[in-house]
Each structure stands twice: as structure tokens, then as C-alpha cells.
Amino acid sequence: MGNSLKAIVAFVPSKECQKYLLEDLEEMPVDKMVDLSGRQLRRLPLHICSFRELVKLYLSDNNLNHLPPELEQLQNLQILALDFNNFKALPLVVCTLKQLCILYLGNNKLCSLPLELRLLQNLKTLWIESNCLQCLPEVVCELGLLKTLHAGSNALRTLPTQLRYLQELRTIWLSGNLLSEFPPVLLDMPFLEVIDVDRNSIRFFPSLAHLPGLKLVIYDHNPCRNAPKVAKGVRRVGRWSEETPEPRKRSGAVIEISLEEKPSPPPATKPEPE
């Protein structure tokens, strides 16, 4: 009954109903964080926008599809979580929050990102996984401080060549897309530390041994006939990794070695800004 009641109350804009949703949150929390995840919200209670010193705002797992223009008042916001909602487009007001360094947009219905996203020049972590993206928006390549990009579970077939300009990028997650070849642009990004192309349609892997920063490459669940070559000390997760040799030809036939199950990926925890 509690969740059902909150779902009904979320439609009513009265101060009393918003107070109920906020559970008597009337003053700025001491930790400068508000977590309204899983409240079945259909609109953001406007009272939140009065917390001018707010640093972290979690709105995950609701029914939001828009945000009020008053959100622009939160100019100290560094973390904004909008994942698991119903956004078909990123509200432009988000792009006015220029101190943002972590933005979660996963598990929505986004088909594109606005050009205004380039205004978020402090952004270091961007999660856009599980949306409806058929190509990686080029505006992402203008986020000069970006360190982590999670774009898995979309419908990406290629990556823009401009991605190489993100010289701060260290981790890129591309699992569960429609890549038919290893993205060539990644070969020109020697600063990458983690590359995840699990669950795509890649049939051949070029050598990655020239990438001096690489620490981990995940390439399992691809119809590949070879493992990517890597420098000494780089961990590979996939077919014919350290534990098993690559297939060897015998009388013209390729003999495959039995595979071990891929270990579970790191938990999708929400990091704090550095």
C-alpha cells in the first residue's frame, strides 16, 4: 500500500503531498545529499530545487520523463542519477548544471543526446547504458575530462573517430551492442585502461599490444577466431585468455579448446567524484 499511495500522491502538486513524498525533508541535509530513488515519482518535488547547496541528487528508479526548469538552481550539484526512468530525451536543464562530474542516464529511452551536453565540461563519468542509441552521440567526444564511459546494451555499430580526443578516458564499456568489428578508434587511444566489448559480433581482434595503459580487456561472447594480443601483464577475459590457448590448426581444421565461464563483471556501483 505504501508504494501505491506514493504513486498516487506523486500526481498531486500540493505542498502537503510533496511533504509526504519527501518524508518531512524540509531543510538541507547535513550531508548535502537527497536520495529519492524508488519512490514512483512522476515529477520532481519542487521543494528540492530550493536546496541550493545540494551536491548529490539520486532520482533513480522512478517514473520521471521531464524535470522542472527550477532544477537550474542546483548549481553545486556534482552527482545526478536519472537512471531507470522514462526519459525519451535528456531535459536541457540538466545541461545547465555545470559542476556535474557524474551523470547516470542508463535504462531510459534515449535515442540521442542534446548538443548542450557539451556545456558539462566537468563531467568525468557518464552512464548511458541500456538506452536506444544506434550511434554514440558525437557530443560525448567534447567532454574533455571524461574518464569513464558506460555505453553498453544499446545498438551501437561503430564509434566516432572524434572519440580519440578524449585523452582523459580510461574506461569504456561497450558490451551488448552490435559491433561487427573492433572499433578502430580505440587503437588510437593508448591511455585506455579498460576496454569491454563483451557480447558483440566481432569476428577478428587486432593486436592491442601497443596500448601501454591497457590493464583489462573483456571480449567474451563474440564469434571471434582469435584472442586480442596484449602486452605482458594485461588481463584478458574471453576465449583463449591466459588460462587456455588459442585454437590451433590441425589438418586444416580449427580445434577449439573448451571455454571457462566468464567471471562476473564488477558491480555497477555508483562512484563518488574525485
Short mmCIF file of C-alpha atoms in Angstrom, two decimals:
data_model
loop_
_atom_site.label_atom_id
_atom_site.label_comp_id
_atom_site.label_asym_id
_atom_site.label_seq_id
_atom_site.Cartn_x
_atom_site.Cartn_y
_atom_site.Cartn_z
CA MET A 1 0.00 0.00 0.00
CA GLY A 2 2.85 2.38 0.75
CA ASN A 3 4.25 2.38 -2.80
CA SER A 4 0.78 2.59 -4.33
CA LEU A 5 -0.08 5.56 -2.14
CA LYS A 6 3.13 7.33 -3.11
CA ALA A 7 2.38 6.71 -6.78
CA ILE A 8 -0.98 8.43 -6.37
CA VAL A 9 0.40 11.26 -4.28
CA ALA A 10 3.09 11.92 -6.89
CA PHE A 11 0.40 13.26 -9.23
CA VAL A 12 -0.76 15.87 -6.71
CA PRO A 13 1.35 19.07 -6.61
CA SER A 14 0.10 20.35 -3.25
CA LYS A 15 2.66 21.22 -0.56
CA GLU A 16 1.20 18.59 1.75
CA CYS A 17 1.63 15.84 -0.82
CA GLN A 18 5.16 16.88 -1.69
CA LYS A 19 5.99 16.93 2.01
CA TYR A 20 4.73 13.35 2.23
CA LEU A 21 6.95 12.30 -0.68
CA LEU A 22 9.94 13.99 0.90
CA GLU A 23 9.21 12.36 4.24
CA ASP A 24 9.45 15.69 6.11
CA LEU A 25 12.66 16.70 4.36
CA GLU A 26 12.28 20.43 4.84
CA GLU A 27 15.86 21.58 5.31
CA MET A 28 19.12 20.98 3.52
CA PRO A 29 20.52 17.61 4.67
CA VAL A 30 23.79 17.85 6.54
CA ASP A 31 25.49 15.56 4.00
CA LYS A 32 24.12 17.67 1.12
CA MET A 33 22.58 14.56 -0.43
CA VAL A 34 18.98 13.73 -1.32
CA ASP A 35 18.02 10.19 -2.36
CA LEU A 36 14.51 9.84 -3.78
CA SER A 37 15.19 6.59 -5.63
CA GLY A 38 12.34 4.11 -5.99
CA ARG A 39 9.57 6.49 -4.88
CA GLN A 40 7.47 6.04 -8.05
CA LEU A 41 7.76 9.76 -8.67
CA ARG A 42 6.25 11.17 -11.85
CA ARG A 43 7.51 14.67 -11.12
CA LEU A 44 10.34 16.08 -9.09
CA PRO A 45 9.07 17.80 -5.92
CA LEU A 46 9.91 21.46 -6.47
CA HIS A 47 10.96 21.86 -2.85
CA ILE A 48 14.18 20.01 -3.69
CA CYS A 49 15.23 22.83 -6.02
CA SER A 50 15.43 25.19 -3.05
CA PHE A 51 18.38 23.26 -1.63
CA ARG A 52 20.95 25.46 -3.36
CA GLU A 53 23.96 23.75 -1.74
CA LEU A 54 22.90 20.24 -2.72
CA VAL A 55 25.80 18.13 -4.05
CA LYS A 56 24.20 14.73 -4.73
CA LEU A 57 20.71 14.03 -6.06
CA TYR A 58 19.57 10.46 -6.68
CA LEU A 59 16.30 10.07 -8.63
CA SER A 60 16.84 6.52 -9.87
CA ASP A 61 14.04 4.01 -10.40
CA ASN A 62 11.08 6.37 -10.71
CA ASN A 63 8.64 7.27 -13.48
CA LEU A 64 10.14 10.61 -14.47
CA ASN A 65 10.05 11.83 -18.08
CA HIS A 66 10.78 15.53 -17.51
CA LEU A 67 12.41 17.84 -14.97
CA PRO A 68 11.35 21.34 -13.88
CA PRO A 69 13.33 24.39 -15.03
CA GLU A 70 13.85 25.23 -11.34
CA LEU A 71 16.45 22.45 -11.23
CA GLU A 72 18.86 25.02 -12.64
CA GLN A 73 19.11 26.49 -9.15
CA LEU A 74 21.21 23.49 -8.04
CA GLN A 75 24.48 24.88 -9.35
CA ASN A 76 26.57 22.98 -6.77
CA LEU A 77 25.28 19.59 -7.88
CA GLN A 78 28.08 17.13 -8.66
CA ILE A 79 26.20 13.82 -8.90
CA LEU A 80 22.85 13.36 -10.63
CA ALA A 81 21.26 9.93 -11.03
CA LEU A 82 18.38 9.71 -13.51
CA ASP A 83 18.72 6.05 -14.41
CA PHE A 84 15.75 3.66 -14.55
CA ASN A 85 13.19 6.30 -15.53
CA ASN A 86 11.17 7.09 -18.66
CA PHE A 87 13.20 9.85 -20.31
CA LYS A 88 12.95 9.87 -24.11
CA ALA A 89 15.13 12.98 -24.25
CA LEU A 90 17.58 14.45 -21.78
CA PRO A 91 15.99 17.54 -20.19
CA LEU A 92 18.05 20.54 -21.24
CA VAL A 93 18.01 21.88 -17.71
CA VAL A 94 20.47 19.12 -16.81
CA CYS A 95 23.00 20.73 -19.15
CA THR A 96 22.92 23.92 -17.07
CA LEU A 97 24.39 22.10 -14.05
CA LYS A 98 27.99 22.87 -14.91
CA GLN A 99 29.54 21.37 -11.77
CA LEU A 100 28.25 17.89 -12.58
CA CYS A 101 31.01 15.31 -12.65
CA ILE A 102 28.90 12.11 -12.55
CA LEU A 103 25.72 11.66 -14.59
CA TYR A 104 23.66 8.46 -14.69
CA LEU A 105 21.24 8.16 -17.61
CA GLY A 106 21.09 4.38 -18.02
CA ASN A 107 17.93 2.37 -18.52
CA ASN A 108 15.84 5.10 -20.12
CA LYS A 109 14.55 5.51 -23.69
CA LEU A 110 17.14 7.92 -25.06
CA CYS A 111 17.81 7.83 -28.81
CA SER A 112 20.17 10.80 -28.78
CA LEU A 113 21.82 13.37 -26.54
CA PRO A 114 21.49 17.14 -26.96
CA LEU A 115 24.36 19.29 -28.21
CA GLU A 116 24.03 21.27 -24.98
CA LEU A 117 25.65 18.33 -23.19
CA ARG A 118 28.98 19.87 -24.22
CA LEU A 119 28.41 22.50 -21.54
CA LEU A 120 29.15 19.89 -18.85
CA GLN A 121 32.91 20.30 -19.07
CA ASN A 122 33.48 18.93 -15.55
CA LEU A 123 31.85 15.60 -16.36
CA LYS A 124 34.12 12.65 -15.54
CA THR A 125 31.66 9.74 -15.54
CA LEU A 126 28.78 9.20 -17.98
CA TRP A 127 26.48 6.18 -17.88
CA ILE A 128 24.19 5.86 -20.91
CA GLU A 129 23.79 2.09 -20.93
CA SER A 130 20.50 0.34 -21.81
CA ASN A 131 19.01 3.06 -23.95
CA CYS A 132 18.05 3.20 -27.65
CA LEU A 133 21.26 4.67 -29.07
CA GLN A 134 22.16 3.46 -32.56
CA CYS A 135 25.33 5.53 -32.63
CA LEU A 136 27.41 7.16 -29.94
CA PRO A 137 26.45 10.85 -29.94
CA GLU A 138 29.42 12.89 -31.13
CA VAL A 139 28.77 15.46 -28.41
CA VAL A 140 30.20 12.92 -25.95
CA CYS A 141 33.56 13.45 -27.66
CA GLU A 142 33.54 17.07 -26.48
CA LEU A 143 33.58 16.15 -22.78
CA GLY A 144 37.30 16.71 -22.30
CA LEU A 145 37.58 15.43 -18.70
CA LEU A 146 35.57 12.24 -19.22
CA LYS A 147 37.28 9.25 -17.58
CA THR A 148 34.55 6.58 -17.62
CA LEU A 149 32.01 5.93 -20.38
CA HIS A 150 29.44 3.18 -19.98
CA ALA A 151 27.51 2.74 -23.24
CA GLY A 152 26.64 -0.95 -23.05
CA SER A 153 23.34 -2.54 -24.08
CA ASN A 154 22.46 -0.13 -26.85
CA ALA A 155 22.52 -0.70 -30.63
CA LEU A 156 25.93 0.79 -31.43
CA ARG A 157 27.58 -0.42 -34.65
CA THR A 158 30.53 1.99 -34.75
CA LEU A 159 32.25 4.66 -32.68
CA PRO A 160 33.04 8.18 -33.92
CA THR A 161 36.67 8.89 -34.75
CA GLN A 162 36.46 12.02 -32.59
CA LEU A 163 36.50 9.75 -29.52
CA ARG A 164 40.30 9.74 -29.71
CA TYR A 165 40.30 13.32 -28.48
CA LEU A 166 39.13 12.18 -25.04
CA GLN A 167 42.64 11.83 -23.66
CA GLU A 168 41.41 11.52 -20.07
CA LEU A 169 39.24 8.49 -20.91
CA ARG A 170 40.42 5.41 -19.05
CA THR A 171 37.45 3.02 -19.08
CA ILE A 172 34.97 2.29 -21.85
CA TRP A 173 32.18 -0.28 -21.54
CA LEU A 174 30.58 -1.34 -24.84
CA SER A 175 29.13 -4.73 -24.01
CA GLY A 176 25.85 -5.84 -25.55
CA ASN A 177 25.96 -3.72 -28.70
CA LEU A 178 26.05 -4.53 -32.44
CA LEU A 179 29.74 -4.05 -33.15
CA SER A 180 30.81 -6.27 -36.05
CA GLU A 181 34.45 -5.20 -35.81
CA PHE A 182 36.69 -3.95 -33.06
CA PRO A 183 36.28 -0.14 -33.12
CA PRO A 184 39.39 1.19 -34.94
CA VAL A 185 39.37 4.43 -32.95
CA LEU A 186 40.20 2.51 -29.77
CA LEU A 187 43.52 1.51 -31.34
CA ASP A 188 44.49 5.18 -31.30
CA MET A 189 43.78 5.63 -27.58
CA PRO A 190 46.94 4.49 -25.74
CA PHE A 191 45.68 5.88 -22.45
CA LEU A 192 42.76 3.43 -22.17
CA GLU A 193 42.99 1.07 -19.19
CA VAL A 194 39.78 -0.98 -19.50
CA ILE A 195 38.03 -1.98 -22.73
CA ASP A 196 34.85 -4.06 -22.57
CA VAL A 197 33.40 -5.30 -25.88
CA ASP A 198 31.70 -8.38 -24.45
CA ARG A 199 28.56 -9.66 -26.23
CA ASN A 200 29.02 -8.11 -29.66
CA SER A 201 29.54 -9.61 -33.12
CA ILE A 202 33.28 -9.15 -33.51
CA ARG A 203 34.92 -11.90 -35.60
CA PHE A 204 38.51 -10.72 -35.53
CA PHE A 205 40.57 -8.86 -32.94
CA PRO A 206 43.56 -6.73 -33.91
CA SER A 207 46.60 -6.61 -31.66
CA LEU A 208 46.26 -4.39 -28.59
CA ALA A 209 49.86 -4.91 -27.52
CA HIS A 210 50.77 -1.34 -28.45
CA LEU A 211 48.39 0.20 -25.88
CA PRO A 212 50.71 0.94 -22.93
CA GLY A 213 47.96 1.89 -20.48
CA LEU A 214 45.78 -1.19 -21.02
CA LYS A 215 45.13 -3.29 -17.90
CA LEU A 216 41.98 -5.26 -18.76
CA VAL A 217 40.17 -6.23 -21.96
CA ILE A 218 36.88 -8.12 -21.87
CA TYR A 219 35.95 -9.67 -25.22
CA ASP A 220 33.91 -12.77 -24.34
CA HIS A 221 30.75 -13.83 -26.20
CA ASN A 222 31.92 -12.72 -29.63
CA PRO A 223 32.13 -15.05 -32.68
CA CYS A 224 35.87 -14.41 -32.87
CA ARG A 225 38.50 -16.83 -34.16
CA ASN A 226 41.35 -15.25 -32.23
CA ALA A 227 42.10 -13.54 -28.95
CA PRO A 228 43.43 -9.99 -28.96
CA LYS A 229 47.18 -9.88 -28.41
CA VAL A 230 48.09 -7.76 -25.40
CA ALA A 231 51.24 -6.64 -23.62
CA LYS A 232 52.61 -8.59 -20.69
CA GLY A 233 50.59 -8.11 -17.52
CA VAL A 234 47.33 -7.18 -19.27
CA ARG A 235 44.40 -9.31 -18.16
CA ARG A 236 42.14 -10.78 -20.83
CA VAL A 237 38.64 -12.13 -20.19
CA GLY A 238 37.29 -14.25 -23.02
CA ARG A 239 38.15 -17.08 -25.33
CA TRP A 240 41.72 -18.34 -25.24
CA SER A 241 42.76 -15.97 -22.48
CA GLU A 242 45.64 -16.72 -20.11
CA GLU A 243 44.05 -19.92 -18.86
CA THR A 244 43.53 -21.62 -22.25
CA PRO A 245 45.48 -21.48 -25.52
CA GLU A 246 44.11 -20.13 -28.77
CA PRO A 247 42.69 -22.67 -31.26
CA ARG A 248 45.34 -24.45 -33.27
CA LYS A 249 45.05 -25.69 -36.81
CA ARG A 250 45.39 -29.40 -37.38
CA SER A 251 44.91 -30.88 -40.85
CA GLY A 252 43.21 -27.72 -41.98
CA ALA A 253 40.62 -27.82 -39.20
CA VAL A 254 40.40 -25.46 -36.25
CA ILE A 255 40.29 -27.26 -32.91
CA GLU A 256 38.61 -25.14 -30.23
CA ILE A 257 39.57 -25.51 -26.59
CA SER A 258 36.75 -25.73 -24.06
CA LEU A 259 35.89 -22.39 -22.52
CA GLU A 260 35.51 -21.47 -18.93
CA GLU A 261 32.65 -19.29 -17.80
CA LYS A 262 33.43 -15.60 -17.78
CA PRO A 263 33.69 -14.22 -14.23
CA SER A 264 31.04 -11.79 -13.13
CA PRO A 265 31.74 -8.16 -14.12
CA PRO A 266 32.47 -5.58 -11.44
CA PRO A 267 29.32 -4.45 -9.60
CA ALA A 268 27.65 -1.37 -11.08
CA THR A 269 28.34 0.75 -8.06
CA LYS A 270 27.92 4.47 -8.27
CA PRO A 271 31.29 6.10 -7.67
CA GLU A 272 31.96 9.30 -5.86
CA PRO A 273 33.61 12.26 -7.59
CA GLU A 274 37.37 12.52 -7.18
#
